Amino acid sequence: MRQRLIGAAVLVPVVVILFVAGPPWLTLGIALLAAAAAYEIALLIKSAGLPANRWLVVAAPLLVAAAVAFGYGPNAAIVSAGFFVPAAGAWVILTAIDAFRRPDARDGFLGWAGHSWVASTPAC
């Protein structure tokens, strides 16, 4: 409980400062918090017995945050889609490569499922 209070005492002022600063700092702060949450989810996936690559799990919310960051301005939808679609495709290919390089097909499938689950969660 003490550790949570210390964490809250440190993070609450940071979050307030990010909200006051506004974009792009708010977007960057949300991206970092989402990446930290994804890292924690990756640890939970590993503790559940699923083989997940932590860095691929952390990449998913960062890609989404980057697409949101590019989503400002007159051509926002085009720029955001022009970035997000290729980045999401690259992420899917990287997770497939990670799954295929595992010697056991079951481990590969479970690892790919773990990566896909993280990318589809609303928290990310």
mmCIF file with all atom_site columns, C-alpha atoms in Angstrom, residues 2-110:
data_model
loop_
_atom_site.group_PDB
_atom_site.id
_atom_site.type_symbol
_atom_site.label_atom_id
_atom_site.label_alt_id
_atom_site.label_comp_id
_atom_site.label_asym_id
_atom_site.label_entity_id
_atom_site.label_seq_id
_atom_site.pdbx_PDB_ins_code
_atom_site.Cartn_x
_atom_site.Cartn_y
_atom_site.Cartn_z
_atom_site.occupancy
_atom_site.B_iso_or_equiv
_atom_site.pdbx_formal_charge
_atom_site.auth_seq_id
_atom_site.auth_comp_id
_atom_site.auth_asym_id
_atom_site.auth_atom_id
_atom_site.pdbx_PDB_model_num
ATOM 1   C CA . ARG A 1 2   ? 2.840  2.374   0.816   1.00 0.00 ? 2   ARG A CA 1
ATOM 2   C CA . GLN A 1 3   ? 4.386  1.808   -2.619  1.00 0.00 ? 3   GLN A CA 1
ATOM 3   C CA . ARG A 1 4   ? 1.076  2.712   -4.311  1.00 0.00 ? 4   ARG A CA 1
ATOM 4   C CA . LEU A 1 5   ? 0.793  5.924   -2.310  1.00 0.00 ? 5   LEU A CA 1
ATOM 5   C CA . ILE A 1 6   ? 4.330  6.920   -3.242  1.00 0.00 ? 6   ILE A CA 1
ATOM 6   C CA . GLY A 1 7   ? 3.590  6.131   -6.899  1.00 0.00 ? 7   GLY A CA 1
ATOM 7   C CA . ALA A 1 8   ? 0.413  8.218   -6.798  1.00 0.00 ? 8   ALA A CA 1
ATOM 8   C CA . ALA A 1 9   ? 2.215  11.100  -5.091  1.00 0.00 ? 9   ALA A CA 1
ATOM 9   C CA . VAL A 1 10  ? 4.754  11.140  -7.920  1.00 0.00 ? 10  VAL A CA 1
ATOM 10  C CA . LEU A 1 11  ? 2.416  10.498  -10.869 1.00 0.00 ? 11  LEU A CA 1
ATOM 11  C CA . VAL A 1 12  ? -0.529 12.771  -10.013 1.00 0.00 ? 12  VAL A CA 1
ATOM 12  C CA . PRO A 1 13  ? 1.493  16.013  -10.400 1.00 0.00 ? 13  PRO A CA 1
ATOM 13  C CA . VAL A 1 14  ? 3.011  14.687  -13.632 1.00 0.00 ? 14  VAL A CA 1
ATOM 14  C CA . VAL A 1 15  ? -0.435 13.933  -15.077 1.00 0.00 ? 15  VAL A CA 1
ATOM 15  C CA . VAL A 1 16  ? -1.756 17.362  -14.042 1.00 0.00 ? 16  VAL A CA 1
ATOM 16  C CA . ILE A 1 17  ? 1.228  19.068  -15.685 1.00 0.00 ? 17  ILE A CA 1
ATOM 17  C CA . LEU A 1 18  ? 0.667  17.056  -18.884 1.00 0.00 ? 18  LEU A CA 1
ATOM 18  C CA . PHE A 1 19  ? -3.005 18.062  -18.986 1.00 0.00 ? 19  PHE A CA 1
ATOM 19  C CA . VAL A 1 20  ? -2.109 21.710  -18.486 1.00 0.00 ? 20  VAL A CA 1
ATOM 20  C CA . ALA A 1 21  ? 0.639  21.561  -21.132 1.00 0.00 ? 21  ALA A CA 1
ATOM 21  C CA . GLY A 1 22  ? -1.765 20.121  -23.715 1.00 0.00 ? 22  GLY A CA 1
ATOM 22  C CA . PRO A 1 23  ? -0.806 18.622  -27.069 1.00 0.00 ? 23  PRO A CA 1
ATOM 23  C CA . PRO A 1 24  ? 1.800  17.361  -28.030 1.00 0.00 ? 24  PRO A CA 1
ATOM 24  C CA . TRP A 1 25  ? 2.994  16.775  -24.452 1.00 0.00 ? 25  TRP A CA 1
ATOM 25  C CA . LEU A 1 26  ? -0.323 15.264  -23.428 1.00 0.00 ? 26  LEU A CA 1
ATOM 26  C CA . THR A 1 27  ? -0.163 12.814  -26.331 1.00 0.00 ? 27  THR A CA 1
ATOM 27  C CA . LEU A 1 28  ? 3.413  11.899  -25.437 1.00 0.00 ? 28  LEU A CA 1
ATOM 28  C CA . GLY A 1 29  ? 2.486  11.392  -21.781 1.00 0.00 ? 29  GLY A CA 1
ATOM 29  C CA . ILE A 1 30  ? -0.480 9.201   -22.675 1.00 0.00 ? 30  ILE A CA 1
ATOM 30  C CA . ALA A 1 31  ? 1.742  7.200   -25.022 1.00 0.00 ? 31  ALA A CA 1
ATOM 31  C CA . LEU A 1 32  ? 4.297  6.620   -22.280 1.00 0.00 ? 32  LEU A CA 1
ATOM 32  C CA . LEU A 1 33  ? 1.622  5.610   -19.775 1.00 0.00 ? 33  LEU A CA 1
ATOM 33  C CA . ALA A 1 34  ? 0.070  3.249   -22.328 1.00 0.00 ? 34  ALA A CA 1
ATOM 34  C CA . ALA A 1 35  ? 3.501  1.754   -23.043 1.00 0.00 ? 35  ALA A CA 1
ATOM 35  C CA . ALA A 1 36  ? 4.098  1.227   -19.324 1.00 0.00 ? 36  ALA A CA 1
ATOM 36  C CA . ALA A 1 37  ? 0.671  -0.427  -18.989 1.00 0.00 ? 37  ALA A CA 1
ATOM 37  C CA . ALA A 1 38  ? 1.414  -2.645  -21.998 1.00 0.00 ? 38  ALA A CA 1
ATOM 38  C CA . TYR A 1 39  ? 4.721  -3.658  -20.431 1.00 0.00 ? 39  TYR A CA 1
ATOM 39  C CA . GLU A 1 40  ? 2.882  -4.671  -17.255 1.00 0.00 ? 40  GLU A CA 1
ATOM 40  C CA . ILE A 1 41  ? 0.370  -6.635  -19.348 1.00 0.00 ? 41  ILE A CA 1
ATOM 41  C CA . ALA A 1 42  ? 3.266  -8.373  -21.104 1.00 0.00 ? 42  ALA A CA 1
ATOM 42  C CA . LEU A 1 43  ? 4.625  -9.424  -17.715 1.00 0.00 ? 43  LEU A CA 1
ATOM 43  C CA . LEU A 1 44  ? 1.175  -10.773 -16.794 1.00 0.00 ? 44  LEU A CA 1
ATOM 44  C CA . ILE A 1 45  ? 0.989  -12.673 -20.094 1.00 0.00 ? 45  ILE A CA 1
ATOM 45  C CA . LYS A 1 46  ? 4.401  -14.220 -19.403 1.00 0.00 ? 46  LYS A CA 1
ATOM 46  C CA . SER A 1 47  ? 3.386  -15.156 -15.861 1.00 0.00 ? 47  SER A CA 1
ATOM 47  C CA . ALA A 1 48  ? 0.256  -16.825 -17.288 1.00 0.00 ? 48  ALA A CA 1
ATOM 48  C CA . GLY A 1 49  ? 2.509  -19.068 -19.370 1.00 0.00 ? 49  GLY A CA 1
ATOM 49  C CA . LEU A 1 50  ? 2.110  -17.374 -22.753 1.00 0.00 ? 50  LEU A CA 1
ATOM 50  C CA . PRO A 1 51  ? 5.375  -16.644 -24.553 1.00 0.00 ? 51  PRO A CA 1
ATOM 51  C CA . ALA A 1 52  ? 5.119  -12.928 -25.434 1.00 0.00 ? 52  ALA A CA 1
ATOM 52  C CA . ASN A 1 53  ? 7.824  -10.595 -26.676 1.00 0.00 ? 53  ASN A CA 1
ATOM 53  C CA . ARG A 1 54  ? 7.669  -7.587  -24.345 1.00 0.00 ? 54  ARG A CA 1
ATOM 54  C CA . TRP A 1 55  ? 8.954  -5.092  -26.887 1.00 0.00 ? 55  TRP A CA 1
ATOM 55  C CA . LEU A 1 56  ? 6.374  -6.047  -29.495 1.00 0.00 ? 56  LEU A CA 1
ATOM 56  C CA . VAL A 1 57  ? 3.666  -5.696  -26.863 1.00 0.00 ? 57  VAL A CA 1
ATOM 57  C CA . VAL A 1 58  ? 4.927  -2.221  -25.924 1.00 0.00 ? 58  VAL A CA 1
ATOM 58  C CA . ALA A 1 59  ? 5.093  -1.203  -29.609 1.00 0.00 ? 59  ALA A CA 1
ATOM 59  C CA . ALA A 1 60  ? 1.312  -1.554  -30.126 1.00 0.00 ? 60  ALA A CA 1
ATOM 60  C CA . PRO A 1 61  ? 0.158  1.398   -27.970 1.00 0.00 ? 61  PRO A CA 1
ATOM 61  C CA . LEU A 1 62  ? 3.085  3.502   -29.180 1.00 0.00 ? 62  LEU A CA 1
ATOM 62  C CA . LEU A 1 63  ? 1.953  2.995   -32.781 1.00 0.00 ? 63  LEU A CA 1
ATOM 63  C CA . VAL A 1 64  ? -1.577 4.012   -31.867 1.00 0.00 ? 64  VAL A CA 1
ATOM 64  C CA . ALA A 1 65  ? -0.327 7.099   -30.026 1.00 0.00 ? 65  ALA A CA 1
ATOM 65  C CA . ALA A 1 66  ? 1.832  8.065   -33.010 1.00 0.00 ? 66  ALA A CA 1
ATOM 66  C CA . ALA A 1 67  ? -1.183 7.745   -35.316 1.00 0.00 ? 67  ALA A CA 1
ATOM 67  C CA . VAL A 1 68  ? -3.179 9.988   -32.970 1.00 0.00 ? 68  VAL A CA 1
ATOM 68  C CA . ALA A 1 69  ? -0.316 12.485  -32.817 1.00 0.00 ? 69  ALA A CA 1
ATOM 69  C CA . PHE A 1 70  ? -0.290 12.703  -36.620 1.00 0.00 ? 70  PHE A CA 1
ATOM 70  C CA . GLY A 1 71  ? -4.069 13.133  -36.563 1.00 0.00 ? 71  GLY A CA 1
ATOM 71  C CA . TYR A 1 72  ? -4.033 16.943  -36.249 1.00 0.00 ? 72  TYR A CA 1
ATOM 72  C CA . GLY A 1 73  ? -4.429 19.466  -39.047 1.00 0.00 ? 73  GLY A CA 1
ATOM 73  C CA . PRO A 1 74  ? -6.403 19.834  -42.269 1.00 0.00 ? 74  PRO A CA 1
ATOM 74  C CA . ASN A 1 75  ? -5.416 16.458  -43.761 1.00 0.00 ? 75  ASN A CA 1
ATOM 75  C CA . ALA A 1 76  ? -5.438 14.617  -40.440 1.00 0.00 ? 76  ALA A CA 1
ATOM 76  C CA . ALA A 1 77  ? -7.352 11.521  -41.539 1.00 0.00 ? 77  ALA A CA 1
ATOM 77  C CA . ILE A 1 78  ? -5.148 10.978  -44.582 1.00 0.00 ? 78  ILE A CA 1
ATOM 78  C CA . VAL A 1 79  ? -1.889 11.532  -42.688 1.00 0.00 ? 79  VAL A CA 1
ATOM 79  C CA . SER A 1 80  ? -2.969 9.396   -39.739 1.00 0.00 ? 80  SER A CA 1
ATOM 80  C CA . ALA A 1 81  ? -4.173 6.530   -41.952 1.00 0.00 ? 81  ALA A CA 1
ATOM 81  C CA . GLY A 1 82  ? -1.078 6.878   -44.135 1.00 0.00 ? 82  GLY A CA 1
ATOM 82  C CA . PHE A 1 83  ? 1.052  6.273   -41.061 1.00 0.00 ? 83  PHE A CA 1
ATOM 83  C CA . PHE A 1 84  ? -1.080 3.861   -39.066 1.00 0.00 ? 84  PHE A CA 1
ATOM 84  C CA . VAL A 1 85  ? -1.993 1.345   -41.765 1.00 0.00 ? 85  VAL A CA 1
ATOM 85  C CA . PRO A 1 86  ? 1.623  0.558   -42.794 1.00 0.00 ? 86  PRO A CA 1
ATOM 86  C CA . ALA A 1 87  ? 2.783  0.632   -39.150 1.00 0.00 ? 87  ALA A CA 1
ATOM 87  C CA . ALA A 1 88  ? 0.018  -1.779  -38.091 1.00 0.00 ? 88  ALA A CA 1
ATOM 88  C CA . GLY A 1 89  ? 0.896  -4.055  -41.014 1.00 0.00 ? 89  GLY A CA 1
ATOM 89  C CA . ALA A 1 90  ? 4.567  -4.014  -40.000 1.00 0.00 ? 90  ALA A CA 1
ATOM 90  C CA . TRP A 1 91  ? 3.574  -4.802  -36.407 1.00 0.00 ? 91  TRP A CA 1
ATOM 91  C CA . VAL A 1 92  ? 1.511  -7.815  -37.526 1.00 0.00 ? 92  VAL A CA 1
ATOM 92  C CA . ILE A 1 93  ? 4.412  -9.058  -39.676 1.00 0.00 ? 93  ILE A CA 1
ATOM 93  C CA . LEU A 1 94  ? 6.875  -8.659  -36.776 1.00 0.00 ? 94  LEU A CA 1
ATOM 94  C CA . THR A 1 95  ? 4.603  -10.604 -34.417 1.00 0.00 ? 95  THR A CA 1
ATOM 95  C CA . ALA A 1 96  ? 4.262  -13.349 -37.046 1.00 0.00 ? 96  ALA A CA 1
ATOM 96  C CA . ILE A 1 97  ? 8.056  -13.498 -37.454 1.00 0.00 ? 97  ILE A CA 1
ATOM 97  C CA . ASP A 1 98  ? 8.422  -13.740 -33.683 1.00 0.00 ? 98  ASP A CA 1
ATOM 98  C CA . ALA A 1 99  ? 5.880  -16.584 -33.627 1.00 0.00 ? 99  ALA A CA 1
ATOM 99  C CA . PHE A 1 100 ? 7.470  -18.488 -36.528 1.00 0.00 ? 100 PHE A CA 1
ATOM 100 C CA . ARG A 1 101 ? 10.967 -18.431 -35.080 1.00 0.00 ? 101 ARG A CA 1
ATOM 101 C CA . ARG A 1 102 ? 9.879  -20.432 -32.051 1.00 0.00 ? 102 ARG A CA 1
ATOM 102 C CA . PRO A 1 103 ? 10.758 -24.125 -32.379 1.00 0.00 ? 103 PRO A CA 1
ATOM 103 C CA . ASP A 1 104 ? 7.453  -25.375 -30.951 1.00 0.00 ? 104 ASP A CA 1
ATOM 104 C CA . ALA A 1 105 ? 4.371  -24.504 -33.038 1.00 0.00 ? 105 ALA A CA 1
ATOM 105 C CA . ARG A 1 106 ? 2.225  -24.345 -29.904 1.00 0.00 ? 106 ARG A CA 1
ATOM 106 C CA . ASP A 1 107 ? 4.542  -21.770 -28.309 1.00 0.00 ? 107 ASP A CA 1
ATOM 107 C CA . GLY A 1 108 ? 4.550  -19.765 -31.529 1.00 0.00 ? 108 GLY A CA 1
ATOM 108 C CA . PHE A 1 109 ? 0.770  -19.691 -31.716 1.00 0.00 ? 109 PHE A CA 1
ATOM 109 C CA . LEU A 1 110 ? 0.388  -18.829 -28.037 1.00 0.00 ? 110 LEU A CA 1
#
